[in-house]
Coordinates of C-alpha atoms in Angstrom, one line a residue:
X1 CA 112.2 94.3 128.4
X2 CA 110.4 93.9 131.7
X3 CA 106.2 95.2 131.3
X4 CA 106.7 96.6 134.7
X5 CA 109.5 99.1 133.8
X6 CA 108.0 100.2 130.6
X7 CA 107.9 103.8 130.6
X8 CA 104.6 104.5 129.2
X9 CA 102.2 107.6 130.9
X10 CA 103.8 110.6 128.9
X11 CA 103.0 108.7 125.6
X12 CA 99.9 108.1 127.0
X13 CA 98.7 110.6 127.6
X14 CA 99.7 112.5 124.6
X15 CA 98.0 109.8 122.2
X16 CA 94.7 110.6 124.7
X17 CA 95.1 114.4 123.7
X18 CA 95.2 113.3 120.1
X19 CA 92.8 111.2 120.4
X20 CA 90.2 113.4 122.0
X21 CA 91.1 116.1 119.7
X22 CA 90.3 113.5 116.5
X23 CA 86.9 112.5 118.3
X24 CA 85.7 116.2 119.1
X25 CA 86.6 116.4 115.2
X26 CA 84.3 113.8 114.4
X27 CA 81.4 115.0 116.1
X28 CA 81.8 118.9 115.2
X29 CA 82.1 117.7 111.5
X30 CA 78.6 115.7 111.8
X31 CA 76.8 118.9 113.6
X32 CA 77.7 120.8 110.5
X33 CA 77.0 118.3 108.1
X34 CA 73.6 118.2 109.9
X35 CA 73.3 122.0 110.0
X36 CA 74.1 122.1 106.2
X37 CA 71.3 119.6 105.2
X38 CA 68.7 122.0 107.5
X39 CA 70.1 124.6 105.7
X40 CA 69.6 123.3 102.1
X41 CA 65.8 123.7 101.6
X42 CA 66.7 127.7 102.3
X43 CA 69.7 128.2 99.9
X44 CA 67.5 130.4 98.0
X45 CA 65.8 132.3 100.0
X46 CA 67.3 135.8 99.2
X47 CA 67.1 137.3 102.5
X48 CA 69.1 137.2 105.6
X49 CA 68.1 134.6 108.3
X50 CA 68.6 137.2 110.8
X51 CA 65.2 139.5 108.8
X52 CA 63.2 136.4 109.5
X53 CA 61.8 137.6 112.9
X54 CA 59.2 139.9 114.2
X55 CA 59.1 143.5 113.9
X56 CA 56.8 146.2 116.3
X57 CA 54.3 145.8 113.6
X58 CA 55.2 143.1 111.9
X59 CA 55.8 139.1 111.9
X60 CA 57.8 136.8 109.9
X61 CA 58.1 133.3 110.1
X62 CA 59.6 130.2 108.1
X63 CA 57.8 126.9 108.1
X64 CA 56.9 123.6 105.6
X65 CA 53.2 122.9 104.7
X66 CA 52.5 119.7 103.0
X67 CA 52.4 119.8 99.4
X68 CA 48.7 119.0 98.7
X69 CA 47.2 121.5 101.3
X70 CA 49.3 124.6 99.4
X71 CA 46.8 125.6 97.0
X72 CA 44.4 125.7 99.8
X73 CA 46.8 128.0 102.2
X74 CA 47.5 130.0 99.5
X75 CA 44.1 130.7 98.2
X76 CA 43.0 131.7 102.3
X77 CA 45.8 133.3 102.7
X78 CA 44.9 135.3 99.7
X79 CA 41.9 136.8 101.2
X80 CA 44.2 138.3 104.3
X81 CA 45.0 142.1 102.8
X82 CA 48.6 142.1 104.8
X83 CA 49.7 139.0 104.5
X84 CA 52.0 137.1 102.1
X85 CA 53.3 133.9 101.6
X86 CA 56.7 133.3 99.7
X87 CA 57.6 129.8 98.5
X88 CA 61.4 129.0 98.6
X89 CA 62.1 125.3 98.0
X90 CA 60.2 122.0 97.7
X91 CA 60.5 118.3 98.4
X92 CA 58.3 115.4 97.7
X93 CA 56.0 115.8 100.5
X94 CA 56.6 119.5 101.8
X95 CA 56.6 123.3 100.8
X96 CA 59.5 125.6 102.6
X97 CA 57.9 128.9 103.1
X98 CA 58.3 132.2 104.5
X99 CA 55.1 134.0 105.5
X100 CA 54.8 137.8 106.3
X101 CA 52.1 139.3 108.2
X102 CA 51.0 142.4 110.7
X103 CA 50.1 142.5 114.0
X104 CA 46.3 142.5 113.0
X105 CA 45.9 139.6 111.3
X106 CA 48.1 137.3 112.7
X107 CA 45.6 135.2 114.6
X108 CA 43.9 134.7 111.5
X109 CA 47.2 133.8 109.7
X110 CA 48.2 131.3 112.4
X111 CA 44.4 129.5 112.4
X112 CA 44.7 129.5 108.9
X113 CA 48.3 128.0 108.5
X114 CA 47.5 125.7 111.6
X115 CA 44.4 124.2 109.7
X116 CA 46.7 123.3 107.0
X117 CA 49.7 121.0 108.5
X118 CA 51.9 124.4 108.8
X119 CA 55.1 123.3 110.8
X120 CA 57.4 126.4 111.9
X121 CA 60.9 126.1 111.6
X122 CA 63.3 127.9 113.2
X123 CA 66.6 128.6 111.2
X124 CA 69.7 128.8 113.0
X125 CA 72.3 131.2 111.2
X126 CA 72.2 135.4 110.5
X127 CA 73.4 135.4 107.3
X128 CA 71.9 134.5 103.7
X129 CA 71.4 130.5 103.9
X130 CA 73.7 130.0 100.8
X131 CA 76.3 131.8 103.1
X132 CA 75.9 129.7 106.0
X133 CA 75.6 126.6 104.1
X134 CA 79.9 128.3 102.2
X135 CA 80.6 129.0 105.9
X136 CA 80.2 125.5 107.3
X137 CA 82.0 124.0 104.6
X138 CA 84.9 125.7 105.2
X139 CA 84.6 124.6 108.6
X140 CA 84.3 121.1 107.4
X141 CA 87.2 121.3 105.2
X142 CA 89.3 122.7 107.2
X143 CA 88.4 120.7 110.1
X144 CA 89.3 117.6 107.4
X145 CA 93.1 119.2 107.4
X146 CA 93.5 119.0 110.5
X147 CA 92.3 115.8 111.1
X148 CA 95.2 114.3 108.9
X149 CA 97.5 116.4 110.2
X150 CA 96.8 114.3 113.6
X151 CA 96.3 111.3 111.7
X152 CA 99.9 112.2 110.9
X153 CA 100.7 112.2 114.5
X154 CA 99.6 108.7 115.3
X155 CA 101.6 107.5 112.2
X156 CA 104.7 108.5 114.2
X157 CA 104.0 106.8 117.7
X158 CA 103.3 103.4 115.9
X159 CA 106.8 102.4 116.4
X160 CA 105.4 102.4 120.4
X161 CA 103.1 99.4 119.6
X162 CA 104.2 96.9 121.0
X163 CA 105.5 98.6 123.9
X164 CA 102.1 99.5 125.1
X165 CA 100.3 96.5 124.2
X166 CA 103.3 95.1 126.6
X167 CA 102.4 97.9 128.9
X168 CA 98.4 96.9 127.9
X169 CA 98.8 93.2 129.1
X170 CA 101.1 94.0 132.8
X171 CA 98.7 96.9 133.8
X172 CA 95.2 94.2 132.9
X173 CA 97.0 91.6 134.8
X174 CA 98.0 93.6 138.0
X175 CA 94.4 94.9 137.8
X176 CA 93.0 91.4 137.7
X177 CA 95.1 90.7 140.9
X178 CA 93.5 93.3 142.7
X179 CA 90.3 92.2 142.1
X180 CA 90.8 88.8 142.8
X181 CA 92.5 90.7 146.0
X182 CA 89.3 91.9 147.2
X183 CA 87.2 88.6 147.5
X184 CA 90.1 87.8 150.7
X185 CA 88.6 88.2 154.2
X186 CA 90.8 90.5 155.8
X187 CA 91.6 90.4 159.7
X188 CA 94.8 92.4 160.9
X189 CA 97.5 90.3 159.7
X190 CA 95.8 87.6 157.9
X191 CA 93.8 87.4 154.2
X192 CA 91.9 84.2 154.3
X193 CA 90.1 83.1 150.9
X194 CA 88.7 80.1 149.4
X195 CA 88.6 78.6 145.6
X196 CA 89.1 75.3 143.3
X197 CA 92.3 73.8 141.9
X198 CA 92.0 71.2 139.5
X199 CA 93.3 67.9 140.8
X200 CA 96.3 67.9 138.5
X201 CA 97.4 70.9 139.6
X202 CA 97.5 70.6 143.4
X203 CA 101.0 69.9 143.4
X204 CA 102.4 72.7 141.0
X205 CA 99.6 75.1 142.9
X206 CA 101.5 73.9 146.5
X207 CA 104.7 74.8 145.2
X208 CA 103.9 78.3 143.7
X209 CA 102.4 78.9 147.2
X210 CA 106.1 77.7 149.0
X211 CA 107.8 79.4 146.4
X212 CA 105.9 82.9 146.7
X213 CA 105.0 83.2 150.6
X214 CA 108.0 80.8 152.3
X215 CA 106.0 79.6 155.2
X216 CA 104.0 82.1 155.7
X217 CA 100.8 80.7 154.4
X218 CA 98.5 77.8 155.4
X219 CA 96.6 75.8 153.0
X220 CA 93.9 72.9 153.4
X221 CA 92.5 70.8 149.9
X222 CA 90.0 68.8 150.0
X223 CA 88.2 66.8 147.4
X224 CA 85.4 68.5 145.9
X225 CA 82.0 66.3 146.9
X226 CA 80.6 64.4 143.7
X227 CA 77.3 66.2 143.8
X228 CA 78.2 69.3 144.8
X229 CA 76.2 71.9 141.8
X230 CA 78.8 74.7 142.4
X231 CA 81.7 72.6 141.7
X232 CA 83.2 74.5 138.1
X233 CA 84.0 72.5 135.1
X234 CA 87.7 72.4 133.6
X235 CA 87.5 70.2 130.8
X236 CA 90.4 68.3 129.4
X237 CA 90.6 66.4 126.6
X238 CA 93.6 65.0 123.8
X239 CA 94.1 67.4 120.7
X240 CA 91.5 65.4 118.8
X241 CA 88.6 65.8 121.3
X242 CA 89.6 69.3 122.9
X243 CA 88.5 70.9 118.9
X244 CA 85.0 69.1 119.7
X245 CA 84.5 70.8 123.1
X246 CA 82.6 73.5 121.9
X247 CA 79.7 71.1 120.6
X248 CA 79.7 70.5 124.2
X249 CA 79.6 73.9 125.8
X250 CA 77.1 75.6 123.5
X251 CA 74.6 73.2 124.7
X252 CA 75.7 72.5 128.5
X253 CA 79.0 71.9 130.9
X254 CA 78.8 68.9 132.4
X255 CA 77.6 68.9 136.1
X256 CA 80.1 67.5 137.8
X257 CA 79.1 64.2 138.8
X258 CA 78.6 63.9 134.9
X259 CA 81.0 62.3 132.4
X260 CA 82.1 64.7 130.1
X261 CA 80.8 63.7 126.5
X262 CA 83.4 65.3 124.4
X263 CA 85.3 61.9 123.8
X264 CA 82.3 59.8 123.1
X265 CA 80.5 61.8 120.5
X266 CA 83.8 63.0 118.9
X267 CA 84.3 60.3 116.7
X268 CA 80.5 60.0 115.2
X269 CA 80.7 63.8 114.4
X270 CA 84.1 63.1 113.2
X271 CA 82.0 60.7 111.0
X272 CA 79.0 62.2 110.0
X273 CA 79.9 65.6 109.1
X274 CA 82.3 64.2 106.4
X275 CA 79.1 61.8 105.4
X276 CA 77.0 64.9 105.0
X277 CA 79.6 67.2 102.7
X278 CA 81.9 63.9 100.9
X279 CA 83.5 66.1 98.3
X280 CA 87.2 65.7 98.2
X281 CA 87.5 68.9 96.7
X282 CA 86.2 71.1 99.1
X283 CA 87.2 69.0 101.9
X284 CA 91.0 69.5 100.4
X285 CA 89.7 73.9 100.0
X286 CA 89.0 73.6 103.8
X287 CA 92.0 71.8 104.4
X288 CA 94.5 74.0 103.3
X289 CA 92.9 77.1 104.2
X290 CA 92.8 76.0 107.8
X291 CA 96.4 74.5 107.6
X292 CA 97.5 78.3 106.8
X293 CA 95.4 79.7 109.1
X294 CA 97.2 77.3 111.9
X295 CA 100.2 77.4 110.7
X296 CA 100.4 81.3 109.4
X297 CA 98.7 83.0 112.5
X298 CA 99.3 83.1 116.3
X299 CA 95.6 82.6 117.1
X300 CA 94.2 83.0 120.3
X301 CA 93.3 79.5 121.9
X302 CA 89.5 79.6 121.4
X303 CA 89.9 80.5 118.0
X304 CA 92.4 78.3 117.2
X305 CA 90.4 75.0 118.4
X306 CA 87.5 76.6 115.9
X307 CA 90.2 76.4 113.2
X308 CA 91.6 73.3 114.5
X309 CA 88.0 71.9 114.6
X310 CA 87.1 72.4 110.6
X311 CA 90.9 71.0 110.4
X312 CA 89.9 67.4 111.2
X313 CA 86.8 67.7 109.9
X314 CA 88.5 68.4 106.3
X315 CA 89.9 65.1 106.3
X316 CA 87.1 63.2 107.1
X317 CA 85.2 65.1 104.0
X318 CA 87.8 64.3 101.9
X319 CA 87.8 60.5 103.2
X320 CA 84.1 60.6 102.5
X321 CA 84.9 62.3 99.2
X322 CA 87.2 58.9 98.1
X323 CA 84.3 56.7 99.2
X324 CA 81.9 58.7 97.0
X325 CA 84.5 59.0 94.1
X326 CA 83.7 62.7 94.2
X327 CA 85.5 65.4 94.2
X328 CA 83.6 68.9 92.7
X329 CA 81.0 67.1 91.8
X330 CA 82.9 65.3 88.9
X331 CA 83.5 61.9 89.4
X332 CA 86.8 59.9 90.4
X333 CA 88.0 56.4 88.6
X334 CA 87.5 54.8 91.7
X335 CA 84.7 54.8 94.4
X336 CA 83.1 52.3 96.9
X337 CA 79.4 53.6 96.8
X338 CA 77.9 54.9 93.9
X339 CA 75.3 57.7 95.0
X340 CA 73.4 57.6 91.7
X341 CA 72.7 53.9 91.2
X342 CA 73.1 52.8 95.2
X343 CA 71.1 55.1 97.2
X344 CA 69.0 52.3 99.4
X345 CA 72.3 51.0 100.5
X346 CA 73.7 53.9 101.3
X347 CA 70.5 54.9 103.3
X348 CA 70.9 51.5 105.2
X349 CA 74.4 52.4 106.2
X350 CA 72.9 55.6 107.8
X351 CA 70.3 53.6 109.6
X352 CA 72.9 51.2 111.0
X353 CA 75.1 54.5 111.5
X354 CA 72.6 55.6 113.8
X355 CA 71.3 52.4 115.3
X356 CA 75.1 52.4 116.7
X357 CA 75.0 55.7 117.8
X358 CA 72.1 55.4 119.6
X359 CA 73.5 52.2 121.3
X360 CA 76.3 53.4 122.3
X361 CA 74.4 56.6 124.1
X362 CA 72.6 54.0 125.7
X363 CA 75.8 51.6 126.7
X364 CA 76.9 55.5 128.3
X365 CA 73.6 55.6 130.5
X366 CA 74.1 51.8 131.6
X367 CA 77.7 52.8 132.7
X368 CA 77.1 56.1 134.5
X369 CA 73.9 53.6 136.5
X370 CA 76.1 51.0 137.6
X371 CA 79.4 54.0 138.5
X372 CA 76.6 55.3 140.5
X373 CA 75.5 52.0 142.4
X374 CA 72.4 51.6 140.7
X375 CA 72.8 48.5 138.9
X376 CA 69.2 47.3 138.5
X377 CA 68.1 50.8 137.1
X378 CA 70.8 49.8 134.5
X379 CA 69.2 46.4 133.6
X380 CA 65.6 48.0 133.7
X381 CA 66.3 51.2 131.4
X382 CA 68.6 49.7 129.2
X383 CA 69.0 46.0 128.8
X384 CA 65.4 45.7 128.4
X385 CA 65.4 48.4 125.7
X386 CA 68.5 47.1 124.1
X387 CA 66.3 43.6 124.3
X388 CA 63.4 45.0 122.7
X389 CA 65.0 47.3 119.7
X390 CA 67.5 44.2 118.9
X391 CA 64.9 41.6 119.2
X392 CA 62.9 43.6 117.4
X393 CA 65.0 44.5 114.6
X394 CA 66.4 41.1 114.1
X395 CA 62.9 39.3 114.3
X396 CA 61.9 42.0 111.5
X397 CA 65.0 41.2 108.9
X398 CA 64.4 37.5 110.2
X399 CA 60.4 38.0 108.5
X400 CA 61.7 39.3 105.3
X401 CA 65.0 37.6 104.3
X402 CA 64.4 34.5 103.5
X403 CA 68.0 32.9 104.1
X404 CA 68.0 33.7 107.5
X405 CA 66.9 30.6 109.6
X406 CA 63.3 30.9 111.7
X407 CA 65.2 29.8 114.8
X408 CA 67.1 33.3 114.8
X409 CA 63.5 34.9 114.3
X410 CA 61.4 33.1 116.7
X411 CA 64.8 33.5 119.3
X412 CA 64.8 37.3 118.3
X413 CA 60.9 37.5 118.8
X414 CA 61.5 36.0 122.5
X415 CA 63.4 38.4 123.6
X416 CA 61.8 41.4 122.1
X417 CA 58.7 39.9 124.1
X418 CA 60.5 39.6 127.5
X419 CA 62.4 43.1 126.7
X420 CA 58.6 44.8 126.2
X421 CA 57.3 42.7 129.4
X422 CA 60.0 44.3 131.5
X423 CA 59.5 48.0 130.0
X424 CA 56.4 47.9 131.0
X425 CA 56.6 46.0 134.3
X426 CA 60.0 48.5 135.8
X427 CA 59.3 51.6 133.7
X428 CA 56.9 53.1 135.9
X429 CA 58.7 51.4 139.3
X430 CA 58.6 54.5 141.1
X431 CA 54.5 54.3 140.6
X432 CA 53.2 54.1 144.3
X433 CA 50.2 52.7 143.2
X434 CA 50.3 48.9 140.9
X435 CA 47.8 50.3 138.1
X436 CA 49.8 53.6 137.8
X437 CA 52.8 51.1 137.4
X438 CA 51.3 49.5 134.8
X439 CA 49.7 52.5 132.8
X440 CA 53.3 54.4 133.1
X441 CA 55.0 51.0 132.0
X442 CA 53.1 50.8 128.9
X443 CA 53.3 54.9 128.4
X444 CA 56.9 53.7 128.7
X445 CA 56.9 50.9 126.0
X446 CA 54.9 53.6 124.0
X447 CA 58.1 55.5 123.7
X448 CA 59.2 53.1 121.1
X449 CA 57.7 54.8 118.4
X450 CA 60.0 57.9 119.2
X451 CA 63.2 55.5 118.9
X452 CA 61.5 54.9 114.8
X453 CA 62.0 58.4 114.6
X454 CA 65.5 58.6 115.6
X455 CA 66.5 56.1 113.2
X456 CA 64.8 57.3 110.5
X457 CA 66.3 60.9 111.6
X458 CA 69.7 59.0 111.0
X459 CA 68.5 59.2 107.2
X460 CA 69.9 62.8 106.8
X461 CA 73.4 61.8 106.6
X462 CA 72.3 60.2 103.1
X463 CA 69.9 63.0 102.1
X464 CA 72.8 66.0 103.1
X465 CA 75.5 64.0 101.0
X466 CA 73.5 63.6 97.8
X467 CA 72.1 66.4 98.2
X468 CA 75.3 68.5 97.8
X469 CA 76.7 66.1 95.2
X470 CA 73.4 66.4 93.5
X471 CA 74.1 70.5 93.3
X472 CA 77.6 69.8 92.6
X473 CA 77.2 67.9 89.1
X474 CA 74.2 70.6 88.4
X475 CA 77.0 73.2 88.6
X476 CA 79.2 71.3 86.2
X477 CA 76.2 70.4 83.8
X478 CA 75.5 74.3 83.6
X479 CA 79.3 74.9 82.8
X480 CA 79.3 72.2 79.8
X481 CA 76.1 74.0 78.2
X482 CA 78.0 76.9 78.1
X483 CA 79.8 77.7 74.3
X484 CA 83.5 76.6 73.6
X485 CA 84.8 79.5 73.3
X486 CA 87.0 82.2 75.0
X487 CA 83.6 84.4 76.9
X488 CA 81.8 80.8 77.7
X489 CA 85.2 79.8 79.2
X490 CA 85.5 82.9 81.2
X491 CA 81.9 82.5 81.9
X492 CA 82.1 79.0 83.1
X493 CA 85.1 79.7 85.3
X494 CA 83.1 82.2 87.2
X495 CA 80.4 79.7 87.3
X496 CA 82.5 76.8 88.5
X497 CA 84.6 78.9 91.2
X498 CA 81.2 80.9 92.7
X499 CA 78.7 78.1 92.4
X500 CA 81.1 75.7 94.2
X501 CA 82.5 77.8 96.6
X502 CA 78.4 79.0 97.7
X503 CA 77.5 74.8 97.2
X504 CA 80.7 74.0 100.0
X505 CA 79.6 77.2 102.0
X506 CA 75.7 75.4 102.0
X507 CA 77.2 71.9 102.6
X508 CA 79.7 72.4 105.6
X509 CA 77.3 75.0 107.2
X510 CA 74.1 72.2 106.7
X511 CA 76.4 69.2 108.0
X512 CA 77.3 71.6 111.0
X513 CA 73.8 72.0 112.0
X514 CA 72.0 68.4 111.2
X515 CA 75.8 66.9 112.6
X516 CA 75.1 68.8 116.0
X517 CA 71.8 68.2 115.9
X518 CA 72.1 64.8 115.6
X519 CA 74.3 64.9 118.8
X520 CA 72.0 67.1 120.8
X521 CA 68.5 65.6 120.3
X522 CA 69.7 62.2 119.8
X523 CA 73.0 61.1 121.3
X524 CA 72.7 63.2 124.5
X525 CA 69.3 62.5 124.8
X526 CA 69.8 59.6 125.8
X527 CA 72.0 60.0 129.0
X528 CA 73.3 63.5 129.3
X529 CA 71.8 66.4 131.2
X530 CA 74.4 69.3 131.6
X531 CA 74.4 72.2 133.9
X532 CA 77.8 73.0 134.8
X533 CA 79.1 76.2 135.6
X534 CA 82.4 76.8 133.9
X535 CA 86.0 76.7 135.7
X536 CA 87.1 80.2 135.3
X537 CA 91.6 80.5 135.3
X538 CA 93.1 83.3 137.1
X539 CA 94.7 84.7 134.6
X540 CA 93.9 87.8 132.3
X541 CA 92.3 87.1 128.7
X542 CA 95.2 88.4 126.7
X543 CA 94.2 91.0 124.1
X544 CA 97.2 91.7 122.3
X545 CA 100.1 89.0 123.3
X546 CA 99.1 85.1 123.2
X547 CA 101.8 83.4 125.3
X548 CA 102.1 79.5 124.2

């Protein structure tokens, strides 16, 4: 069935007059719900709403006064020989009255009433309040029949569903071409435009171009310039790196003389999320729910790289899991870390964790330096630091372990030294003045102290991990308190399927956070910036029909 030929206005517009009739439904019912609860504080007043109005020598009126000045209306009130005040209903803070009065005393009755918080009301309605209150109800009710009887109506067109959502999709598309129509300059028999094709489909965009127009077209490409800020990002990435892509654009496209940091930081999220949850057992709960949801559903493409995303990261919590010999918090036969007895080395592998990933952010600035011609700026801000952290660290392990030999710690303290002398002699190069130079080169060596607190920052992958196994064996220690019989067992499977499910729910969503964190302040910090404006696709966002 071609979208184009689908024959689709008649149904249309007889689901609109359905439709509209359901929503003016809606609406008519809430006015006379709302009429019904103004109406309620009246329901006993005995008299006709109609008789609450003036007469030629008379006035009536219907009001609230506040519940602690009544006493003192009523007592005033009292000394007025024509005038009466009937009480009909209450509430916490107000009194519903009707007052009578003549001509003659009015003045006095309004000052009086005004003096008091009187607030006038006017009731809408001519008949007894009770009998308004009957007659909207009926209205209601039997504006509720015939609100199924429509809703009976739409049951009978849904075998048209996917017909119009067919219709849906052609009629968005043809109205995305028009728009895209109306950015052409137009002269009398040529449409001239301008746009961005990405470079691997030049070819495929040539030959839709033959195939569509003949000859009739011109076309010039050109490579977009390097530096050009209005260049749009497409990125593109393998199956394992394209789930990670929206770490990327939630803090910045690249610009386009940028690298694209998906692939590099892939791997340590990869890593680190699984460090921070390591629990086979829910890595294995999030692995098959997101199998099914990937497997069961045709998502749309964004979501489907969210689900793919918590895919992979499932196996690298239940990898993490094995390591930790944990799995809901009970513990496996086998493990290579024990969390309980060896948390100093597990804290060292997060240091050394991080001291890579901060390394490798750093190798990423020295590359992007020298791609850009800049080798020098390469060697001054980062060999040097690499000099100074390494020397540094060695010449630091060299002064407390004894079996390492004072020739690797008096080698390691050389070239921290000449890694510091260079910081501080080309940080500040761009310094017109020498003593500037200087005073930014040691502001620049100062900045040392912040790399201490990125490693030490590294220490949340161990904190997040025991943490949550911490919680998890807590959960099971409650559960083994419990009696051995039938209610503690019933109790303690409520326990054990709520208590993990909220300690996985805490665990992924605080590995999520510290894990992009991590990437944001640390990794990026150190050579990306960001700024790109994303590549937008002609082509319509499909609501209803997701074309693989």
């Amino acid at each position: 069935m071609e979208a184009k030929n689908i024959e689709y206005e008649n149904l249309y517009y007889k689901l609109k007059e359905v439709t509209n009739r359901l929503d003016e439904i809606t609406q008519d019912t809430n006015n006379l719900k709302q009429q019904i609860e103004d109406l309620m504080p009246w329901n006993d007043l005995d008299v006709e709403i109609s008789d609450i109005s003036d007469g030629e020598d008379t006035k009536i009126f219907a009001g609230t006064i506040p519940l602690k000045q009544l006493e003192e209306t009523k007592i005033e009130l009292s000394k007025l020989k024509y005038t009466h005040l009937q009480e009909v209903s209450q509430d916490k803070a107000f009194e519903y009255v009707v007052v009578m009065t003549v001509n003659d005393e009015y003045n006095a009755t309004i000052e009086t009433l005004r003096k008091n918080g009187f607030n006038k009301i006017d009731i809408e309605g001519q008949k007894k309040a009770s009998e308004e209150i009957s007659k909207h109800e009926n209205s209601i009710s039997n504006l509720d029949k015939e609100k199924v009887d429509l809703e009976k109506q739409l049951d009978h067109y849904t075998v048209h569903l996917g017909k119009l959502e067919l219709a849906y999709e052609y009629m968005m598309n043809q109205r995305l071409k028009l728009t895209a129509s109306e950015k052409f300059a137009r002269l009398s028999d040529v449409n001239i435009t301008q746009g961005y094709v990405p470079t691997d489909m030049v070819e495929n965009f040539k030959k839709v171009l033959s195939d569509t127009l003949g000859n009739r077209y011109y076309v010039e490409i050109k490579e977009a310039e390097r530096d050009d800020p209005n260049i749009p990002i497409l990125l593109k990435n393998n199956k394992f790196n394209e789930v990670f892509e929206s770490i990327t654009t939630m803090y910045a496209l690249p610009k386009y003389n940028e690298i694209d940091p998906t692939p590099f930081f892939a791997i340590f999220y990869w890593v680190f999320f699984g460090m921070m949850v390591a629990d086979v057992g829910y890595g294995v709960l999030v692995l098959i729910g997101t199998t099914i949801a990937l497997k069961a559903f045709n998502l749309k493409p964004n979501l489907r790289k969210f689900v793919g995303f918590f895919f992979f990261l499932s196996i690298s919590t239940i990898v993490w899991g094995l390591v930790y010999g944990s799995a809901f918090g009970m513990s496996l036969p086998f493990k290579l870390i024990d969390t309980q007895n060896e948390a100093i080395r597990l804290l060292m592998i997060s240091v050394i964790f991080g001291g890579v990933h901060l390394f490798y952010a750093m190798a990423i600035q020295a590359y992007m330096k020298i791609r850009d011609g800049k080798p020098m700026d390469a060697v001054y801000d980062v060999l040097f630091w690499y000099m100074a952290l390494m020397g540094a660290i060695v010449f630091l392990i060299g002064s407390m372990v004894p079996s390492v030999p004072s020739s690797v710690g008096n080698i390691a303290k050389w070239v921290m030294i000449i890694g510091m002398v260079g910081i501080v002699l080309f940080g500040a190069r761009d310094s017109k003045s020498p003593v500037g130079r200087l005073v930014g080169g040691l502001y620049e060596l100062y900045g040392i102290s912040s790399y201490v607190g990125d490693f030490v920052s590294y220490s949340r992958l161990m904190a997040l991990g025991l943490a949550g196994g911490f919680i998890a064996v807590a959960i099971n220690m409650i559960i083994g308190m419990l009696p051995k019989n039938i209610i503690g067992i019933a109790i303690g499977l409520v326990v054990f399927v709520f208590g993990h499910l909220f300690n996985a729910f805490l665990s992924l969503l605080s590995a999520y956070v510290h894990t992009s964190r991590l990437t944001y302040v640390e990794f990026f910090g150190k050579f990306y910036e960001g700024g790109g404006k994303a590549f937008n696709l002609f082509k319509n966002d499909a609501k209803y029909i997701n074309i693989k």
